[in-house]
Coordinates of C-alpha atoms in Angstrom, one line a residue:
X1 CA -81.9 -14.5 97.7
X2 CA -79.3 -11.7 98.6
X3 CA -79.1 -10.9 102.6
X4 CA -77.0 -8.5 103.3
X5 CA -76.3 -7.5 107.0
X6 CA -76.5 -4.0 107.9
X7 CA -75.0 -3.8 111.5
X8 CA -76.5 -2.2 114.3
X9 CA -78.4 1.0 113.3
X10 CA -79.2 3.8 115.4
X11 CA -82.8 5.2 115.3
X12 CA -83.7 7.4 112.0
X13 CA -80.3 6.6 110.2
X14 CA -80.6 4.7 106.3
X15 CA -78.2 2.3 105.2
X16 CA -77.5 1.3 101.1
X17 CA -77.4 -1.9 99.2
X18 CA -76.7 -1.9 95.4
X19 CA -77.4 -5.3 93.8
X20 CA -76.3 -5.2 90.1
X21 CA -78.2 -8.1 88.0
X22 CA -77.8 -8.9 84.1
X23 CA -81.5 -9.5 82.4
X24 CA -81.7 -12.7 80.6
X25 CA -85.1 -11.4 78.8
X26 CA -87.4 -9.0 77.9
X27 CA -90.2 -8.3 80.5
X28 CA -90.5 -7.1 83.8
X29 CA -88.7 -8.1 87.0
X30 CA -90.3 -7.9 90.7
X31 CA -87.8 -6.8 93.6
X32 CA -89.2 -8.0 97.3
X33 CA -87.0 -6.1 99.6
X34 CA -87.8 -7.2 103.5
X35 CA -86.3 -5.2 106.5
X36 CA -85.8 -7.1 109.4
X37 CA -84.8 -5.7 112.7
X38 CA -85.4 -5.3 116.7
X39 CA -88.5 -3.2 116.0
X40 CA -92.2 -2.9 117.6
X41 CA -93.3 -1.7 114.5
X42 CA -94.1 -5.2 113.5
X43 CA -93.4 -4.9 109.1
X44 CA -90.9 -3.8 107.7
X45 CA -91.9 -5.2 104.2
X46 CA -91.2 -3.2 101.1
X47 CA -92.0 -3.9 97.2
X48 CA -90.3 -2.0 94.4
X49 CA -90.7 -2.4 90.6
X50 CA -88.1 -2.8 87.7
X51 CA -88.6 -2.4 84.3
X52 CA -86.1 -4.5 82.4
X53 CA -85.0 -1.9 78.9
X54 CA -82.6 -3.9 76.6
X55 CA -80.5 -2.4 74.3
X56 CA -82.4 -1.3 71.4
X57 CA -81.7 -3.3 68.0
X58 CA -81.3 -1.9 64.7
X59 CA -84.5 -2.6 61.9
X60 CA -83.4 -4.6 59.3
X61 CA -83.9 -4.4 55.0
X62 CA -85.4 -7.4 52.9
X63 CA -84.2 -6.1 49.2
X64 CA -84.3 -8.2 46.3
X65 CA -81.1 -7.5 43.6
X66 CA -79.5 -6.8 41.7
X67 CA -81.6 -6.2 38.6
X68 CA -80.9 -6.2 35.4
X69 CA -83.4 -4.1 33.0
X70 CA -83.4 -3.7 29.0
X71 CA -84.9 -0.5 27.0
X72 CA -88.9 -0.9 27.2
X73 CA -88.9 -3.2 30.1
X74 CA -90.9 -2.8 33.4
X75 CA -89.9 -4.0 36.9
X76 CA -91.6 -3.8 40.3
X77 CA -90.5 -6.0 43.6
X78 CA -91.3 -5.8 47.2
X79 CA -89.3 -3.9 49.9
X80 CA -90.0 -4.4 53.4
X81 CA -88.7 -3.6 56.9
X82 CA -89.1 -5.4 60.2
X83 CA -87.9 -5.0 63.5
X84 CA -86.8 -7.3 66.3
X85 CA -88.0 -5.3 69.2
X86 CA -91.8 -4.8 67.3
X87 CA -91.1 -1.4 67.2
X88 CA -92.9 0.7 64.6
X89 CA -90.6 1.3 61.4
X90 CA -90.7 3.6 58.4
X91 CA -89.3 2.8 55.5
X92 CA -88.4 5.4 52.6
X93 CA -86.7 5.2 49.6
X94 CA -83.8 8.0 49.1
X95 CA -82.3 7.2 45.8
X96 CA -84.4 6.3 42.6
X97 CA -84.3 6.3 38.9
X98 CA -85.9 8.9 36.9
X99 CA -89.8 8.1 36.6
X100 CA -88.9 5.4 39.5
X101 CA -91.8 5.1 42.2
X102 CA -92.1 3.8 45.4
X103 CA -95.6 3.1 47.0
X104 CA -93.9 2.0 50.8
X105 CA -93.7 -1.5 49.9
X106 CA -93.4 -1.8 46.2
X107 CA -90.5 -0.2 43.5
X108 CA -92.0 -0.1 40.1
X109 CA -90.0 1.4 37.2
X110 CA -89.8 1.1 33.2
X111 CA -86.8 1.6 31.4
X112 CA -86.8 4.4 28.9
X113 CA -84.4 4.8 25.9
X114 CA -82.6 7.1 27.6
X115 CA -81.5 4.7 30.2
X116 CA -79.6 2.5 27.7
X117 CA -76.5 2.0 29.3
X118 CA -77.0 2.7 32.9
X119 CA -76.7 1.8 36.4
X120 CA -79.0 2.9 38.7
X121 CA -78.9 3.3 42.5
X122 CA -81.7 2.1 44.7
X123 CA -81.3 3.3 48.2
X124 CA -83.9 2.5 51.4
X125 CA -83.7 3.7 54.8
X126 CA -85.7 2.3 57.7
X127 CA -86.1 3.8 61.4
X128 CA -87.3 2.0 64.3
X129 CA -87.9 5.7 65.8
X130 CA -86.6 5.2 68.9
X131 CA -83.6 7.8 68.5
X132 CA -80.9 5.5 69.1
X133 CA -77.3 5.8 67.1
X134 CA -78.8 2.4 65.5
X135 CA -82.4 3.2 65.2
X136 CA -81.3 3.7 61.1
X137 CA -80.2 1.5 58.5
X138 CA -79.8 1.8 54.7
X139 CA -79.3 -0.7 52.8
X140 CA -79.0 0.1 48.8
X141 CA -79.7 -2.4 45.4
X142 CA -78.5 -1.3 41.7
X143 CA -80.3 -1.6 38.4
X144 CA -78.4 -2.3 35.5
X145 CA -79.7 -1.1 31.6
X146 CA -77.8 -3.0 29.3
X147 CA -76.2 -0.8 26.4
X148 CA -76.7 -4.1 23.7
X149 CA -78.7 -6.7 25.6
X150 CA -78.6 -9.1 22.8
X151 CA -75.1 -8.8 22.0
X152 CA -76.1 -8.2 17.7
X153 CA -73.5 -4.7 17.9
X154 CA -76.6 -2.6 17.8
X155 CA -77.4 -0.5 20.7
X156 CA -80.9 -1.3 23.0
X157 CA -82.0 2.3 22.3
X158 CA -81.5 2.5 19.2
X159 CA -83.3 -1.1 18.3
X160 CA -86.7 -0.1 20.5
X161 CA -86.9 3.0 19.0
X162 CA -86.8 1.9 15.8
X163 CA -88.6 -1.4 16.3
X164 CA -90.4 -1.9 19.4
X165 CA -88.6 -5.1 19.8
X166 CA -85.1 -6.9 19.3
X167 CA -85.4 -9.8 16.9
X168 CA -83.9 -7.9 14.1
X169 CA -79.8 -8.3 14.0
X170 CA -77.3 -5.8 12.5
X171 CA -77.2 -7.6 8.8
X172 CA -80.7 -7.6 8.1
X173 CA -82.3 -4.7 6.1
X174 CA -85.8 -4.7 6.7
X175 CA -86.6 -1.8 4.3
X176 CA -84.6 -3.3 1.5
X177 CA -82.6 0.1 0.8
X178 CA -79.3 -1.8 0.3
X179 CA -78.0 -0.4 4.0
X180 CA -78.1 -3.2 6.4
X181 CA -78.8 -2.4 9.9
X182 CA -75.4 -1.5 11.5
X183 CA -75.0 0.8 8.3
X184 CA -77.7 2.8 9.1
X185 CA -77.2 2.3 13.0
X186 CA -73.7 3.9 12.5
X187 CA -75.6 6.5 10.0
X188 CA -78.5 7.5 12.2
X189 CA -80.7 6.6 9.5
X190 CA -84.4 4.6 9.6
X191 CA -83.8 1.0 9.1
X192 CA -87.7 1.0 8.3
X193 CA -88.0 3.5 5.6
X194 CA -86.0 3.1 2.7
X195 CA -85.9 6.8 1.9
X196 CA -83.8 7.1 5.1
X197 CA -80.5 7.3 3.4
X198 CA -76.7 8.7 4.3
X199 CA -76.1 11.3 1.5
X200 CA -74.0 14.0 0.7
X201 CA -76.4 17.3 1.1
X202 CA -75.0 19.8 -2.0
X203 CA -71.8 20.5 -3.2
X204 CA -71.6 24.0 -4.5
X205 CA -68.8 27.1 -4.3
X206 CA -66.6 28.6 -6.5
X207 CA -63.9 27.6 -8.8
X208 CA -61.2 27.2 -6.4
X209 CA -63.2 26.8 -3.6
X210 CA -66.1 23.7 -3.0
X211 CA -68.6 23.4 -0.1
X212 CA -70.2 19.8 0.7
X213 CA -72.7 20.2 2.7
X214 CA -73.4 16.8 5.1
X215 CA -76.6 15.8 7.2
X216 CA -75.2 14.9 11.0
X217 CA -76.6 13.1 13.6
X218 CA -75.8 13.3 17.3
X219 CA -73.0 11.2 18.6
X220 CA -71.2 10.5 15.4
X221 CA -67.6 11.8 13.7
X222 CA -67.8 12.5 10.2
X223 CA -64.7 12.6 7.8
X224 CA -64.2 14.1 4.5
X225 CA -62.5 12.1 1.6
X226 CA -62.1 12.8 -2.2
X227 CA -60.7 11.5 -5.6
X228 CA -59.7 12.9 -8.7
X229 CA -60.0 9.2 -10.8
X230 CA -63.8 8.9 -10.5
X231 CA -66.2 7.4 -8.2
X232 CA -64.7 4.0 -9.2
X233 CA -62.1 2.1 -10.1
X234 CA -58.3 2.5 -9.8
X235 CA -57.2 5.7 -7.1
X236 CA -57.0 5.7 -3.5
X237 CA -59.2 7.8 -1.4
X238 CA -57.6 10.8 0.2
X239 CA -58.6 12.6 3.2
X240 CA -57.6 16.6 3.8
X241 CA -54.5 17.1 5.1
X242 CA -55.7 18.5 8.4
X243 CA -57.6 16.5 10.1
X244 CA -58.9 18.9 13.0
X245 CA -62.1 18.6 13.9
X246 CA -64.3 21.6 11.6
X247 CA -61.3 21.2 8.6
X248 CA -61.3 17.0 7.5
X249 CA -63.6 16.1 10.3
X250 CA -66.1 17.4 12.1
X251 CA -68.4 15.3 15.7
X252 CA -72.2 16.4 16.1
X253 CA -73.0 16.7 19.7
X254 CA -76.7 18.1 18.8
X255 CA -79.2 15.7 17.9
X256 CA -79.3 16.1 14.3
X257 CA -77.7 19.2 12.4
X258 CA -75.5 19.6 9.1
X259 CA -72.3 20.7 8.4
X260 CA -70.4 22.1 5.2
X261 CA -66.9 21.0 5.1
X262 CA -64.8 23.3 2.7
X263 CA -62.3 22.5 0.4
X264 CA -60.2 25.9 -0.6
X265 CA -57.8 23.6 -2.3
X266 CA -55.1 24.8 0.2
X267 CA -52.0 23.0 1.5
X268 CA -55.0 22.6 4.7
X269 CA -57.5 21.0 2.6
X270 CA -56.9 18.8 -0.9
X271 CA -53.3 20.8 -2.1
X272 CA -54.5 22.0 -4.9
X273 CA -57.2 22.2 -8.0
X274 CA -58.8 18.7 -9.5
X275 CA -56.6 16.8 -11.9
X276 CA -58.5 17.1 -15.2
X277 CA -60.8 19.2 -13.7
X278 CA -62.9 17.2 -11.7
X279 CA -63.1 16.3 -8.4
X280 CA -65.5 13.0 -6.2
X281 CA -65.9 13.7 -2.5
X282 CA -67.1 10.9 0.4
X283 CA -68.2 11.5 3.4
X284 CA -67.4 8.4 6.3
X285 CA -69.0 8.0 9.6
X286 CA -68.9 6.7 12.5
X287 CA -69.8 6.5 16.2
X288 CA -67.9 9.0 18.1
X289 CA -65.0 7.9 20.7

């Protein structure tokens, strides 16, 4: 009980009292104001009303993660949002992988071959709409596609596309070609069809000048190497004296293509014509820096 004592008050005048409180809870609070004085009027009883408005609390995030997902895998888990002052909320999701969905309570997502080596942002925001500086909070989960789950030097991509499946490990060779599987990984050849094969296209030209024409495949460097002493035996492998890229090598960036490496017998290329007049060529490859 507050009594405060206003004096002596001439007829008609007002007097002010400001009482400052703290709530201690959510609701509604009664204030019974009585005016006393040396009146005829007999009450002088008021009631006013006061609606108690706390400050207004943020909504808050429940979000699983991180996730981890290989090539060919599906995911889905729950995402929800609550609020401590019951408030209604939405919840939305901002940031998604490709072909990602999001129902309002559920994420769902497969990992396509493209995905191989990724991280992927998953971002939520929920709003308590009341229009407060805190009525909006994101919180944000990753999911990570390993580049070579399985740890066998063979990438996750290229393993589900070519087998559904990762129980096969870089030495086998499942179509028996004599390529094992991180040959024809680095190759961009079929591991399952045995008429998949790394070859030299054609070699054709002129006298003095040879053109080897080689199948690419996106990704990969390819370098050009000959011999004069045979396919075999005793004589080191050379490559062309320069080495820029379209002269001793040359990297695919299109899926698949072919490219004809030219040897002029120049000081650029081999230095010169065959010894005894005939000349081996190799082509190496490898996966691109």
């Amino acid at each position: 009980v507050v009594t405060c004592d206003l004096g002596e008050m001439g007829a008609g005048a007002t007097a002010e009292v400001q009482i400052v409180v703290q709530a201690t809870e959510v609701g509604t609070a009664t204030n019974r104001v009585t005016a006393n004085g040396d009146t005829e009027s007999g009450n002088n009883r008021v009631t006013e009303t006061t609606t108690i408005d706390p400050a207004n609390r943020s909504p808050t995030i429940s979000l699983p993660g991180p996730h981890t997902l290989v090539v060919g895998a599906c995911t889905t888990f729950v995402v929800s949002a609550v609020d401590p002052d019951h408030d209604p909320v939405t919840l939305t999701c901002t940031k998604k992988p490709s072909g990602a969905s999001f129902d309002g309570a559920n994420l769902s997502w497969c990992a396509a071959v493209d995905d191989c080596g990724t991280t992927n942002e998953v971002e939520f925001v929920a709003d308590d709409q009341q229009g407060e500086t805190n009525s909006v909070v994101t919180n944000t989960t990753w999911i990570t596609v390993p580049f070579d789950s399985d740890d066998d030097t063979l990438s996750d991509a290229w393993e589900w596309e070519n087998f559904g499946e990762y129980s096969w490990d870089a030495p086998d060779d499942p179509d028996g070609d004599g390529m094992i599987n991180y040959e024809e990984y680095l190759a961009g050849t079929q591991p399952t069809n045995a008429d998949s094969a790394f070859l030299v296209g054609t070699v054709a030209g002129s006298e003095s000048e040879h053109r080897i024409a080689v199948p690419t495949r996106g990704g990969r460097k390819y370098t050009i190497q000959f011999r004069d002493a045979g396919m075999v035996g005793a004589g080191a492998w050379s490559g062309f004296s320069n080495t820029a890229n379209g002269i001793g090598t040359w990297t695919e960036t299109n899926d698949s293509g072919s490219f004809t490496f030219v040897d002029d017998e120049s000081s650029e290329t081999t230095g010169g014509p065959p010894a005894g007049g005939r000349r081996f060529y190799r082509v190496r490859v490898e996966m691109a820096p």
